[in-house]
GROMACS .gro file of N, CA and C in nm:
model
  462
    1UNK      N    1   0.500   1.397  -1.233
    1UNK     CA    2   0.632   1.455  -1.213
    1UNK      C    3   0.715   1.440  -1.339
    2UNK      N    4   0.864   1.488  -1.355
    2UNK     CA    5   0.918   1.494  -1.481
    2UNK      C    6   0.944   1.359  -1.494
    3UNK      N    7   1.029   1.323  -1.370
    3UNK     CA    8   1.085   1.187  -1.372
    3UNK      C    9   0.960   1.042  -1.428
    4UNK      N   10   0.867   1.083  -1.392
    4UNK     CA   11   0.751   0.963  -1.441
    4UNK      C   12   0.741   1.044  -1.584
    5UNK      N   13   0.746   1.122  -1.633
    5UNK     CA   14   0.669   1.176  -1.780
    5UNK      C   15   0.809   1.106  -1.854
    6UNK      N   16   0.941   1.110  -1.782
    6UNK     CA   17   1.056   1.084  -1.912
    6UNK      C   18   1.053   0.927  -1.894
    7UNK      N   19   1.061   0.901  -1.832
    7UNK     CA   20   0.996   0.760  -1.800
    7UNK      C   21   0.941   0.686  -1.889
    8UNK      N   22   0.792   0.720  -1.876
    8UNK     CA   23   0.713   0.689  -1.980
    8UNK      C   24   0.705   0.730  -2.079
    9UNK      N   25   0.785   0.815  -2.179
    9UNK     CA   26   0.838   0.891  -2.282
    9UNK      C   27   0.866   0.732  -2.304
   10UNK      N   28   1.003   0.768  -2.209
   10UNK     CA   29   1.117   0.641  -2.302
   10UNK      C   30   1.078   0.524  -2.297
   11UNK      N   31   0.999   0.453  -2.219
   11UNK     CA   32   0.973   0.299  -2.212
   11UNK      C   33   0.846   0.260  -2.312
   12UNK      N   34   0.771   0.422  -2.368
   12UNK     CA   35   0.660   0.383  -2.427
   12UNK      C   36   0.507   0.346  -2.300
   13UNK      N   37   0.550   0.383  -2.218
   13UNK     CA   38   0.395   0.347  -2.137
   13UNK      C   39   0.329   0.414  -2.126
   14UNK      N   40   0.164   0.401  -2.095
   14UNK     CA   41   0.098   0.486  -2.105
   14UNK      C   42   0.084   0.552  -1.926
   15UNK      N   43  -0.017   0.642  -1.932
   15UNK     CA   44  -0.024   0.679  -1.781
   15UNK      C   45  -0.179   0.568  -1.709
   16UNK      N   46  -0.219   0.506  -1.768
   16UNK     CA   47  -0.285   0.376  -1.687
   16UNK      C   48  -0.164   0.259  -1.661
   17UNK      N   49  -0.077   0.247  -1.686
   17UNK     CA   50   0.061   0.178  -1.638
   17UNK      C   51   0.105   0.228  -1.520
   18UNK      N   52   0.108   0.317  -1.491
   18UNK     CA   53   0.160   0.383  -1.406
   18UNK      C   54   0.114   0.421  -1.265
   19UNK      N   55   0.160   0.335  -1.159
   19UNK     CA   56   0.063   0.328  -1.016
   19UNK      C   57   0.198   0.418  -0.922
   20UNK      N   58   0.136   0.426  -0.762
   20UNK     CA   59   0.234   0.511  -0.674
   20UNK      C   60   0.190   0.438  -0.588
   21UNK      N   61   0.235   0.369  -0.422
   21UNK     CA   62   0.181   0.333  -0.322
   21UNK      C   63   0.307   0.380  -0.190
   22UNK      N   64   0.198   0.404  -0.129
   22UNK     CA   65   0.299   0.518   0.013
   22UNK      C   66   0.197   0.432   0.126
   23UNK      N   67   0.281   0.425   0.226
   23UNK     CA   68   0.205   0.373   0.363
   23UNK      C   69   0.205   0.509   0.464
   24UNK      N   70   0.106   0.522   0.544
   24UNK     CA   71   0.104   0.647   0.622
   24UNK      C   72   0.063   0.587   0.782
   25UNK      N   73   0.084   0.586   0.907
   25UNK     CA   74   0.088   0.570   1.007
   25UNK      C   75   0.019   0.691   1.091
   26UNK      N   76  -0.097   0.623   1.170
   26UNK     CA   77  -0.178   0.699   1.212
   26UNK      C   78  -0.122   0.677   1.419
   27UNK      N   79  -0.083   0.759   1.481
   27UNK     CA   80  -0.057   0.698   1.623
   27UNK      C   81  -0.161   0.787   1.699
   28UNK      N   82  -0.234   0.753   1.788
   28UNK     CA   83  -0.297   0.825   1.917
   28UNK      C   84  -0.324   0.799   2.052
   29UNK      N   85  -0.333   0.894   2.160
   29UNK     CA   86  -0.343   0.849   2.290
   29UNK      C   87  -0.189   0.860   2.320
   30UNK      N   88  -0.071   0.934   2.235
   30UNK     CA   89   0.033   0.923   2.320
   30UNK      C   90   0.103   1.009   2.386
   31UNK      N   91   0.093   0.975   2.556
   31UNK     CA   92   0.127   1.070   2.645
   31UNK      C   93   0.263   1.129   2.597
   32UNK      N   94   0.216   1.304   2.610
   32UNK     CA   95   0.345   1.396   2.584
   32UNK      C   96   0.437   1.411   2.710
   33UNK      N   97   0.397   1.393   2.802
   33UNK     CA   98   0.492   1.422   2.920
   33UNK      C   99   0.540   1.313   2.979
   34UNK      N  100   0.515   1.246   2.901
   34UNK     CA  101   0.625   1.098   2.942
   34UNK      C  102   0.728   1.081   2.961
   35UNK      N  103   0.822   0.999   3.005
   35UNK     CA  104   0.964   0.993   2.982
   35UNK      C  105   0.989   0.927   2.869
   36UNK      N  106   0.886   0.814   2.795
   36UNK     CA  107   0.887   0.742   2.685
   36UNK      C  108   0.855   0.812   2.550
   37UNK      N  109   0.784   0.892   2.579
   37UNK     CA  110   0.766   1.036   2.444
   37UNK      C  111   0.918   1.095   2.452
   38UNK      N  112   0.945   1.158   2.542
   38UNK     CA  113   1.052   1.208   2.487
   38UNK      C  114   1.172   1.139   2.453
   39UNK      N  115   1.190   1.031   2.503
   39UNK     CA  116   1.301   0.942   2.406
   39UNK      C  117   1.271   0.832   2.347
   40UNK      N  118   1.184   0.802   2.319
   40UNK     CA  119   1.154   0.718   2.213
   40UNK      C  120   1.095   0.792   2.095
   41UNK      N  121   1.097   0.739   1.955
   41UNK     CA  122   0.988   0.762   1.844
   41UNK      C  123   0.812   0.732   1.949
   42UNK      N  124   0.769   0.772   1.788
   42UNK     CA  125   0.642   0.718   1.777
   42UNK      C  126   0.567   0.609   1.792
   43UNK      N  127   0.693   0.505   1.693
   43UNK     CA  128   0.704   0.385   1.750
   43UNK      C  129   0.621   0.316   1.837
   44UNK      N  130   0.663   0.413   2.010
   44UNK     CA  131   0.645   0.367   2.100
   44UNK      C  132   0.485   0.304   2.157
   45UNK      N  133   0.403   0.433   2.057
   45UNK     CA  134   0.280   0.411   2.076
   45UNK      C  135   0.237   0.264   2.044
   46UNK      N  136   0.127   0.202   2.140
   46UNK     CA  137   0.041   0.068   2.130
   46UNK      C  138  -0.082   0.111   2.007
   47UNK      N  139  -0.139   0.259   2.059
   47UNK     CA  140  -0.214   0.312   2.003
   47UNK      C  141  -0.186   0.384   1.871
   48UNK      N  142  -0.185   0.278   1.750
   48UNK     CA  143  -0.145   0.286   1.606
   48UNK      C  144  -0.185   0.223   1.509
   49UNK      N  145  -0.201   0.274   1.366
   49UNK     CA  146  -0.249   0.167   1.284
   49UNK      C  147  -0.166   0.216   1.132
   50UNK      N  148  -0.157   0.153   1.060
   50UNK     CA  149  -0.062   0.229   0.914
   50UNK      C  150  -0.169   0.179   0.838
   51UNK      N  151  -0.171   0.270   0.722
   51UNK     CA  152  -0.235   0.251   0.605
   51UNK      C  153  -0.149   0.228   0.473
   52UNK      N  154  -0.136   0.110   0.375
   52UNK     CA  155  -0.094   0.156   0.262
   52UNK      C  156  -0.165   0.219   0.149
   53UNK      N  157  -0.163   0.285   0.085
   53UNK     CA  158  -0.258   0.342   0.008
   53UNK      C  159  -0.153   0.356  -0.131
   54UNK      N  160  -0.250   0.365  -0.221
   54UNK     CA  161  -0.225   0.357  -0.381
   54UNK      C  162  -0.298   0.354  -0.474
   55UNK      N  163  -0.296   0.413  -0.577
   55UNK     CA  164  -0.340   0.415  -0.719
   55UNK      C  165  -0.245   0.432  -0.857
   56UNK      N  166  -0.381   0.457  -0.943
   56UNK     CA  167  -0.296   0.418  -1.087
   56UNK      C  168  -0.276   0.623  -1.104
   57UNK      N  169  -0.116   0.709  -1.124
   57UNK     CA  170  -0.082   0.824  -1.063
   57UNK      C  171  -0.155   0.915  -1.201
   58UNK      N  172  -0.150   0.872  -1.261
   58UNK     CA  173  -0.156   1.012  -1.401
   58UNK      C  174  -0.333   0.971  -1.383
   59UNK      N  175  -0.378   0.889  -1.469
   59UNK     CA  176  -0.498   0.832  -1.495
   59UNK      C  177  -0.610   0.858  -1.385
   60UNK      N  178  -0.557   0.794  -1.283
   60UNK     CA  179  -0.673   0.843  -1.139
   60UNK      C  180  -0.806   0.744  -1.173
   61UNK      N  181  -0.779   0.663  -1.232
   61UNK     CA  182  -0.886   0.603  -1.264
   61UNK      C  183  -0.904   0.398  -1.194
   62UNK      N  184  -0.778   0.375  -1.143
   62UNK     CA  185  -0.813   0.241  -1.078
   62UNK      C  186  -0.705   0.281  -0.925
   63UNK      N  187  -0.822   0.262  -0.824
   63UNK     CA  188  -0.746   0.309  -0.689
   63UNK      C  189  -0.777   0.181  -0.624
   64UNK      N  190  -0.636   0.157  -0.591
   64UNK     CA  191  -0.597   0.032  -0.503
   64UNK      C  192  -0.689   0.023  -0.391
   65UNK      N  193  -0.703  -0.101  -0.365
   65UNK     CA  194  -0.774  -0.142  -0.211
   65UNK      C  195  -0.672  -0.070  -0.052
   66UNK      N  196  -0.736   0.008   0.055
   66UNK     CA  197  -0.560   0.011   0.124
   66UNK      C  198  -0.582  -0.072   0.223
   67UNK      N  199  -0.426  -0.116   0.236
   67UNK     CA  200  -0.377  -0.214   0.323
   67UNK      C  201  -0.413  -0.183   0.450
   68UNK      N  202  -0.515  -0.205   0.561
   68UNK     CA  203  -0.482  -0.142   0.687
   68UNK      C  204  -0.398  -0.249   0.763
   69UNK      N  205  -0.353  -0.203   0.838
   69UNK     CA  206  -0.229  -0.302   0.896
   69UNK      C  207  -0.282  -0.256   1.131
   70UNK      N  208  -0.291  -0.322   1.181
   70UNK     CA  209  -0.360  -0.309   1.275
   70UNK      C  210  -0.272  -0.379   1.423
   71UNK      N  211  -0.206  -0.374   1.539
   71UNK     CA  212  -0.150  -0.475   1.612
   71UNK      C  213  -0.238  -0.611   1.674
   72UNK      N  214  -0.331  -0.626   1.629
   72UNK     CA  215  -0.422  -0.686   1.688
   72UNK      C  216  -0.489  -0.747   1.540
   73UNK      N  217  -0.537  -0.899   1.531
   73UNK     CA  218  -0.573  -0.941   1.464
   73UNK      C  219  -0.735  -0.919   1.412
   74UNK      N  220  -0.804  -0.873   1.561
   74UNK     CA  221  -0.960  -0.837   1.548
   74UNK      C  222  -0.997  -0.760   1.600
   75UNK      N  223  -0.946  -0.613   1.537
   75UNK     CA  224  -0.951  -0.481   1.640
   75UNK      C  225  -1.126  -0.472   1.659
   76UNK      N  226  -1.148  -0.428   1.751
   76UNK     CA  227  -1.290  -0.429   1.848
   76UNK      C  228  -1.373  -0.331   1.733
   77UNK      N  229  -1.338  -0.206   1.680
   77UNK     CA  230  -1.365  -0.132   1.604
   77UNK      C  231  -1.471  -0.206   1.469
   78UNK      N  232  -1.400  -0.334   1.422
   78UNK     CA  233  -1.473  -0.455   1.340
   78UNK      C  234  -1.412  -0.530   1.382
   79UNK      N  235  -1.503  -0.572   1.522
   79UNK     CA  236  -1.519  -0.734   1.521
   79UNK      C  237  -1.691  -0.815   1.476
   80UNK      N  238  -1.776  -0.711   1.482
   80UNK     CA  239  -1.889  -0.752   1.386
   80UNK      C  240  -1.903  -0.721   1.246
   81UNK      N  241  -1.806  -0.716   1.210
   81UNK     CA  242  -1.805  -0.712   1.041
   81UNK      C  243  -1.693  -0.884   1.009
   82UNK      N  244  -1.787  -0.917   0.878
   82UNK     CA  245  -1.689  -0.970   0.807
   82UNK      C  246  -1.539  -0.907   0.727
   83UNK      N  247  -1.435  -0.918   0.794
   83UNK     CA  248  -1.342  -0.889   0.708
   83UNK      C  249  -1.360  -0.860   0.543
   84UNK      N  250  -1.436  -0.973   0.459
   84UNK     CA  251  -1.396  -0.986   0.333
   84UNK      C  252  -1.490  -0.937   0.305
   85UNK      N  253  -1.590  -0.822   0.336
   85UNK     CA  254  -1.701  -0.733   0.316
   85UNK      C  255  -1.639  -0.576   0.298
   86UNK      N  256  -1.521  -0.561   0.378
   86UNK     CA  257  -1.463  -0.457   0.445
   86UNK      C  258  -1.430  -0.358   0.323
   87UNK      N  259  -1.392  -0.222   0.298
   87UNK     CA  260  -1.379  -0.147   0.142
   87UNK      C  261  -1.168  -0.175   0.196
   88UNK      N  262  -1.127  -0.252   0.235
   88UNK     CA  263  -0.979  -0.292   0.285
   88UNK      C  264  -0.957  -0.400   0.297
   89UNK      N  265  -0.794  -0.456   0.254
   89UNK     CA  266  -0.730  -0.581   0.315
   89UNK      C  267  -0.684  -0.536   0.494
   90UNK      N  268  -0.736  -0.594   0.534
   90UNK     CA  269  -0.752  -0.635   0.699
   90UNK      C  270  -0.561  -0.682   0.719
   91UNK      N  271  -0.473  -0.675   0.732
   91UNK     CA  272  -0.365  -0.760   0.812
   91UNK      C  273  -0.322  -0.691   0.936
   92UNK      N  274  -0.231  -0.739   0.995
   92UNK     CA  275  -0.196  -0.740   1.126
   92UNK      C  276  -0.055  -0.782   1.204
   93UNK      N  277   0.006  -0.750   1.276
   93UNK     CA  278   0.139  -0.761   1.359
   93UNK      C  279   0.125  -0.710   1.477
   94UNK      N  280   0.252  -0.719   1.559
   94UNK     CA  281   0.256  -0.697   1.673
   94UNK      C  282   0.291  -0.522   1.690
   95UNK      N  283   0.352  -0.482   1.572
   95UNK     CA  284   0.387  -0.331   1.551
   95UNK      C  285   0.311  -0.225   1.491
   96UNK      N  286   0.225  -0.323   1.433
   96UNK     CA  287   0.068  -0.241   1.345
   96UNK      C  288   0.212  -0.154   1.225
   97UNK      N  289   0.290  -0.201   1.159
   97UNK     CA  290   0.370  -0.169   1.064
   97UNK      C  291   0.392  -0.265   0.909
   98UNK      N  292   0.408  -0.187   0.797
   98UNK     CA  293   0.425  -0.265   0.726
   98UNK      C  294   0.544  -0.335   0.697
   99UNK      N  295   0.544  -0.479   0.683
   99UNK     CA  296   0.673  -0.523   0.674
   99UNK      C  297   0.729  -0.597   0.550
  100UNK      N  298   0.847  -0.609   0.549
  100UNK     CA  299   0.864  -0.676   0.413
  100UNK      C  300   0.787  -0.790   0.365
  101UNK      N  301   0.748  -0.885   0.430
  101UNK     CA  302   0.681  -0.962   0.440
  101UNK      C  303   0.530  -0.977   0.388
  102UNK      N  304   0.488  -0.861   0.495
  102UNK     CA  305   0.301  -0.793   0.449
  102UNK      C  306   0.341  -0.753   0.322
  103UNK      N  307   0.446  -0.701   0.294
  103UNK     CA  308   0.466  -0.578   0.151
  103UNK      C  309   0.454  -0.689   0.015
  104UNK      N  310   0.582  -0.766   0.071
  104UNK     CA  311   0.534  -0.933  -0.029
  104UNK      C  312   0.424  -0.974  -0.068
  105UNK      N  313   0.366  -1.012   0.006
  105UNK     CA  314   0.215  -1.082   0.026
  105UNK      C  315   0.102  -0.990  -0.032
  106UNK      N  316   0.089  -0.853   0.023
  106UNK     CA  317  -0.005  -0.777  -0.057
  106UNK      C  318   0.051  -0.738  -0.252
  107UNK      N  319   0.218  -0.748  -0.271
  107UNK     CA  320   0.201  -0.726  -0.402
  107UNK      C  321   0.193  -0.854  -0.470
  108UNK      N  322   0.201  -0.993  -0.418
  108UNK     CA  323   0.162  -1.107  -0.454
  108UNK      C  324   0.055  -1.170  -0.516
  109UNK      N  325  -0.015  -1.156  -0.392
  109UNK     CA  326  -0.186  -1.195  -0.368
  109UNK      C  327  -0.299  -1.047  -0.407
  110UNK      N  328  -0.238  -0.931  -0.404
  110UNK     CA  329  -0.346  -0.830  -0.428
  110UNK      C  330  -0.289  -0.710  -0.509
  111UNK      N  331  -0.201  -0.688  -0.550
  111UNK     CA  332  -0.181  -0.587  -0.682
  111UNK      C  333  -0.156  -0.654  -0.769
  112UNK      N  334  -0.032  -0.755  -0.793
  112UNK     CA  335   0.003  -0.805  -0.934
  112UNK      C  336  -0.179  -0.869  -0.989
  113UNK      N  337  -0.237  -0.927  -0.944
  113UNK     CA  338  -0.342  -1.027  -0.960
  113UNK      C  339  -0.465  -0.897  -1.024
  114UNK      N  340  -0.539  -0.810  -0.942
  114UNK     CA  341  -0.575  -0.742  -1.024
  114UNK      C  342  -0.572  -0.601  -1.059
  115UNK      N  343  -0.431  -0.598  -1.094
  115UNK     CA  344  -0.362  -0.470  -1.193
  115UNK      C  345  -0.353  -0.576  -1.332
  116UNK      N  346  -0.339  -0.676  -1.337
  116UNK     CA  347  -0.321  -0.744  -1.426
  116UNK      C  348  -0.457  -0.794  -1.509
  117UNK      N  349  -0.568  -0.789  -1.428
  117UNK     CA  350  -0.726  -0.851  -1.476
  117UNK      C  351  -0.784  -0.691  -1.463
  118UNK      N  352  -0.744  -0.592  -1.424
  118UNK     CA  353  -0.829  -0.472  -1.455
  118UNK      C  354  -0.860  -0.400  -1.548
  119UNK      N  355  -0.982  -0.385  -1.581
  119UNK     CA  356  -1.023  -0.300  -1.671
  119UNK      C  357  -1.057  -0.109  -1.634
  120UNK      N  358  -1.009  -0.035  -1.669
  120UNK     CA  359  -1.027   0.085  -1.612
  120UNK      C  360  -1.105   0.183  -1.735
  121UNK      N  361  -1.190   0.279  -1.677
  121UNK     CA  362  -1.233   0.344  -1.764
  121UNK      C  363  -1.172   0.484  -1.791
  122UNK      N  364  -1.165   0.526  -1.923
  122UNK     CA  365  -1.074   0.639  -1.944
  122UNK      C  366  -1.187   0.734  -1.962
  123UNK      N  367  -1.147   0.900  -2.024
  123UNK     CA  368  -1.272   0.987  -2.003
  123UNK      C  369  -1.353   0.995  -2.053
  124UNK      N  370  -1.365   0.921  -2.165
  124UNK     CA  371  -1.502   0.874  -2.283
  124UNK      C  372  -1.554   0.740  -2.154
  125UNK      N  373  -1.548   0.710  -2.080
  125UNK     CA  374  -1.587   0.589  -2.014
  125UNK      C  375  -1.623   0.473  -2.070
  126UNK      N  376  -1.541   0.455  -2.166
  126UNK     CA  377  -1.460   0.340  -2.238
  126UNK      C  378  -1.388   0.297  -2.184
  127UNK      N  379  -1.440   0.149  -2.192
  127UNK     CA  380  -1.343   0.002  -2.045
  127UNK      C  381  -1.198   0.017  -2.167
  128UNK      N  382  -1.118   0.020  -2.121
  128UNK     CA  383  -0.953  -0.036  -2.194
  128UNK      C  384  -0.898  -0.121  -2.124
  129UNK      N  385  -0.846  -0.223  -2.152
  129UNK     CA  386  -0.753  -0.309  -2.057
  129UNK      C  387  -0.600  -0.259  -2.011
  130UNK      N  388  -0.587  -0.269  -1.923
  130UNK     CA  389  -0.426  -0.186  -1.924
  130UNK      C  390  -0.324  -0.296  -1.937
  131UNK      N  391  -0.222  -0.253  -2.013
  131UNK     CA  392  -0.086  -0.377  -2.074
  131UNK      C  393  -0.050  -0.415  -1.990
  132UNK      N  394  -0.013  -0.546  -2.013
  132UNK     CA  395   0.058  -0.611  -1.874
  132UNK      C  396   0.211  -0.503  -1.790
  133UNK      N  397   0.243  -0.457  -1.897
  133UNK     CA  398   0.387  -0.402  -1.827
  133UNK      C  399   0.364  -0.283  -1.734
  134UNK      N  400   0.350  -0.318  -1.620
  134UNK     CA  401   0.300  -0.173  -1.501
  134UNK      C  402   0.423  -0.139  -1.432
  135UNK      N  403   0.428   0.017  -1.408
  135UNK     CA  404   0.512   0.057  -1.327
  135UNK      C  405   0.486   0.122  -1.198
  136UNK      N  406   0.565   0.089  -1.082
  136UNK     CA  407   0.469   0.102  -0.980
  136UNK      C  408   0.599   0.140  -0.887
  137UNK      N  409   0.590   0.288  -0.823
  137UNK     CA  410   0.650   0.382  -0.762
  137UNK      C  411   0.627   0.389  -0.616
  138UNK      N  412   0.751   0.330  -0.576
  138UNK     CA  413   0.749   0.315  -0.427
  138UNK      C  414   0.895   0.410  -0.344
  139UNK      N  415   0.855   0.438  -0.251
  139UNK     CA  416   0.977   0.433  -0.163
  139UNK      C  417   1.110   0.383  -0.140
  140UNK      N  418   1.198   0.404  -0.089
  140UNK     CA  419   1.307   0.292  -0.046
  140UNK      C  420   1.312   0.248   0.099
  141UNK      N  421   1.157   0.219   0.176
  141UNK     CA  422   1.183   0.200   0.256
  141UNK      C  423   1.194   0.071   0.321
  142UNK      N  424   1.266   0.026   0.436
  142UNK     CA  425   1.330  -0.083   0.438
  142UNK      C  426   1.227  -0.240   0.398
  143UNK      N  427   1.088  -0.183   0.422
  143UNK     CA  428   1.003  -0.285   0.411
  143UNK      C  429   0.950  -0.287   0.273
  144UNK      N  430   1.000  -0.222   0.197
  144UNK     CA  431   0.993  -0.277   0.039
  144UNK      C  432   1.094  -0.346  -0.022
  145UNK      N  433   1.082  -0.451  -0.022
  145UNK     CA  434   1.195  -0.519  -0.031
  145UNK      C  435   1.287  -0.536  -0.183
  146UNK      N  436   1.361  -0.546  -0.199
  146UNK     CA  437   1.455  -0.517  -0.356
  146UNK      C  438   1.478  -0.669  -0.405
  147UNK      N  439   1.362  -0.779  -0.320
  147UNK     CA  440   1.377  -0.905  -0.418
  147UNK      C  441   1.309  -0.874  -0.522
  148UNK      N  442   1.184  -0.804  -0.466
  148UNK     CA  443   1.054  -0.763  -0.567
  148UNK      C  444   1.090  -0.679  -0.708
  149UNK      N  445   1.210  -0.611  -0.703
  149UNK     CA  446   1.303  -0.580  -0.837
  149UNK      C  447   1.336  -0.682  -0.934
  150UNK      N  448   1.399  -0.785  -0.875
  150UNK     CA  449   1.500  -0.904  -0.966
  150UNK      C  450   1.353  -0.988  -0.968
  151UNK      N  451   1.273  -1.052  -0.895
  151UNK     CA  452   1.167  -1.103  -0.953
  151UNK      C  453   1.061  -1.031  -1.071
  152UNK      N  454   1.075  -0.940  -1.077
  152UNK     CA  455   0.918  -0.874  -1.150
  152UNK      C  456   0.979  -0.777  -1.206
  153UNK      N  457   1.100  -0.806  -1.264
  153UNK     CA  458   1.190  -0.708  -1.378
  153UNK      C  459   1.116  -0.711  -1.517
  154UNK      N  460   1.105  -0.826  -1.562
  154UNK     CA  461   1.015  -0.857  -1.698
  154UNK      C  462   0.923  -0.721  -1.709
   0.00000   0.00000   0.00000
C-alpha cells in the first residue's frame, strides 16, 4: 500500500521488515431462526474458533505460525495429536477470541523471539538476516493492546 511504501521510504526499511497480522473468526451451527440470532451478534455462537494469521507483507517470504484460539482447551478435533507437533500455536478461552492478553503472550513468546532469529530467503534464495527494527501492522482492535506501542517503540 502507499502508506507502508512512504513508510519505509522514510524510516529506511526494507520490505523483509515489514509484517501484517489480522485475526479472522470462523462461527458454525448457528441457528437462523432463533430469537438469539436475531438479537445477538455472532458472538453468540458456542460453535467458533478465530484464527490469527500473519506474515512478512511485501517480501512473502517468512509466514507467521497462526494463532488458533479455540473455547475449549482440547478440542476433540486434536485430542490425539501432540499440540507442539501441530503447523499452529494451540490457545484457548471461554470465547474462542483473541484477547489482549493471548495478543501479549503470542507477540512475547512467538513473534518478537523468531522475527528476531529469522533468516528468510530472498529471490536468488539467499538466507539474509532481517534487521532487528520490524514493523508490524495491526488493527486497532480492542485486543491489541497500545502497551505494546510504549514498550517496543525502540
Amino acid at each position: 500500500s502507499r502508506a507502508s511504501a512512504r513508510i519505509t521510504h522514510e524510516g529506511g526499511s526494507s520490505n523483509q521488515q515489514i509484517f501484517k497480522v489480522d485475526e479472522t473468526a470462523f462461527c458454525w451451527k448457528m441457528p437462523c431462526r432463533t430469537l438469539i440470532a436475531r438479537r445477538k451478534s455472532v458472538l453468540a455462537s458456542k460453535h467458533r474458533l478465530t484464527l490469527l494469521l500473519g506474515a512478512n507483507t511485501a517480501a512473502g517470504n517468512f509466514e507467521l505460525k497462526p494463532l488458533f484460539i479455540y473455547n475449549s482447551e482440547n478440542p476433540r478435533a486434536v485430542k490425539n495429536y501432540a499440540k507442539s507437533i501441530l503447523s499452529v500455536l494451540c490457545r484457548w478461552n471461554s470465547k474462542a477470541q483473541v484477547t489482549a492478553h493471548l495478543f501479549t503472550v503470542w507477540f512475547a513468546e512467538y513473534f518478537k523471539p523468531n522475527v528476531e532469529t529469522c533468516s528468510c530467503s530472498g529471490k536468488k534464495k539467499k538466507k539474509t538476516q532481517i534487521l532487528y527494527k520490524i514493523l508490524l501492522f495491526i488493527d486497532n482492535a480492542p485486543s491489541h493492546p497500545r502497551a505494546l506501542i510504549e514498550m517496543y517503540k525502540k
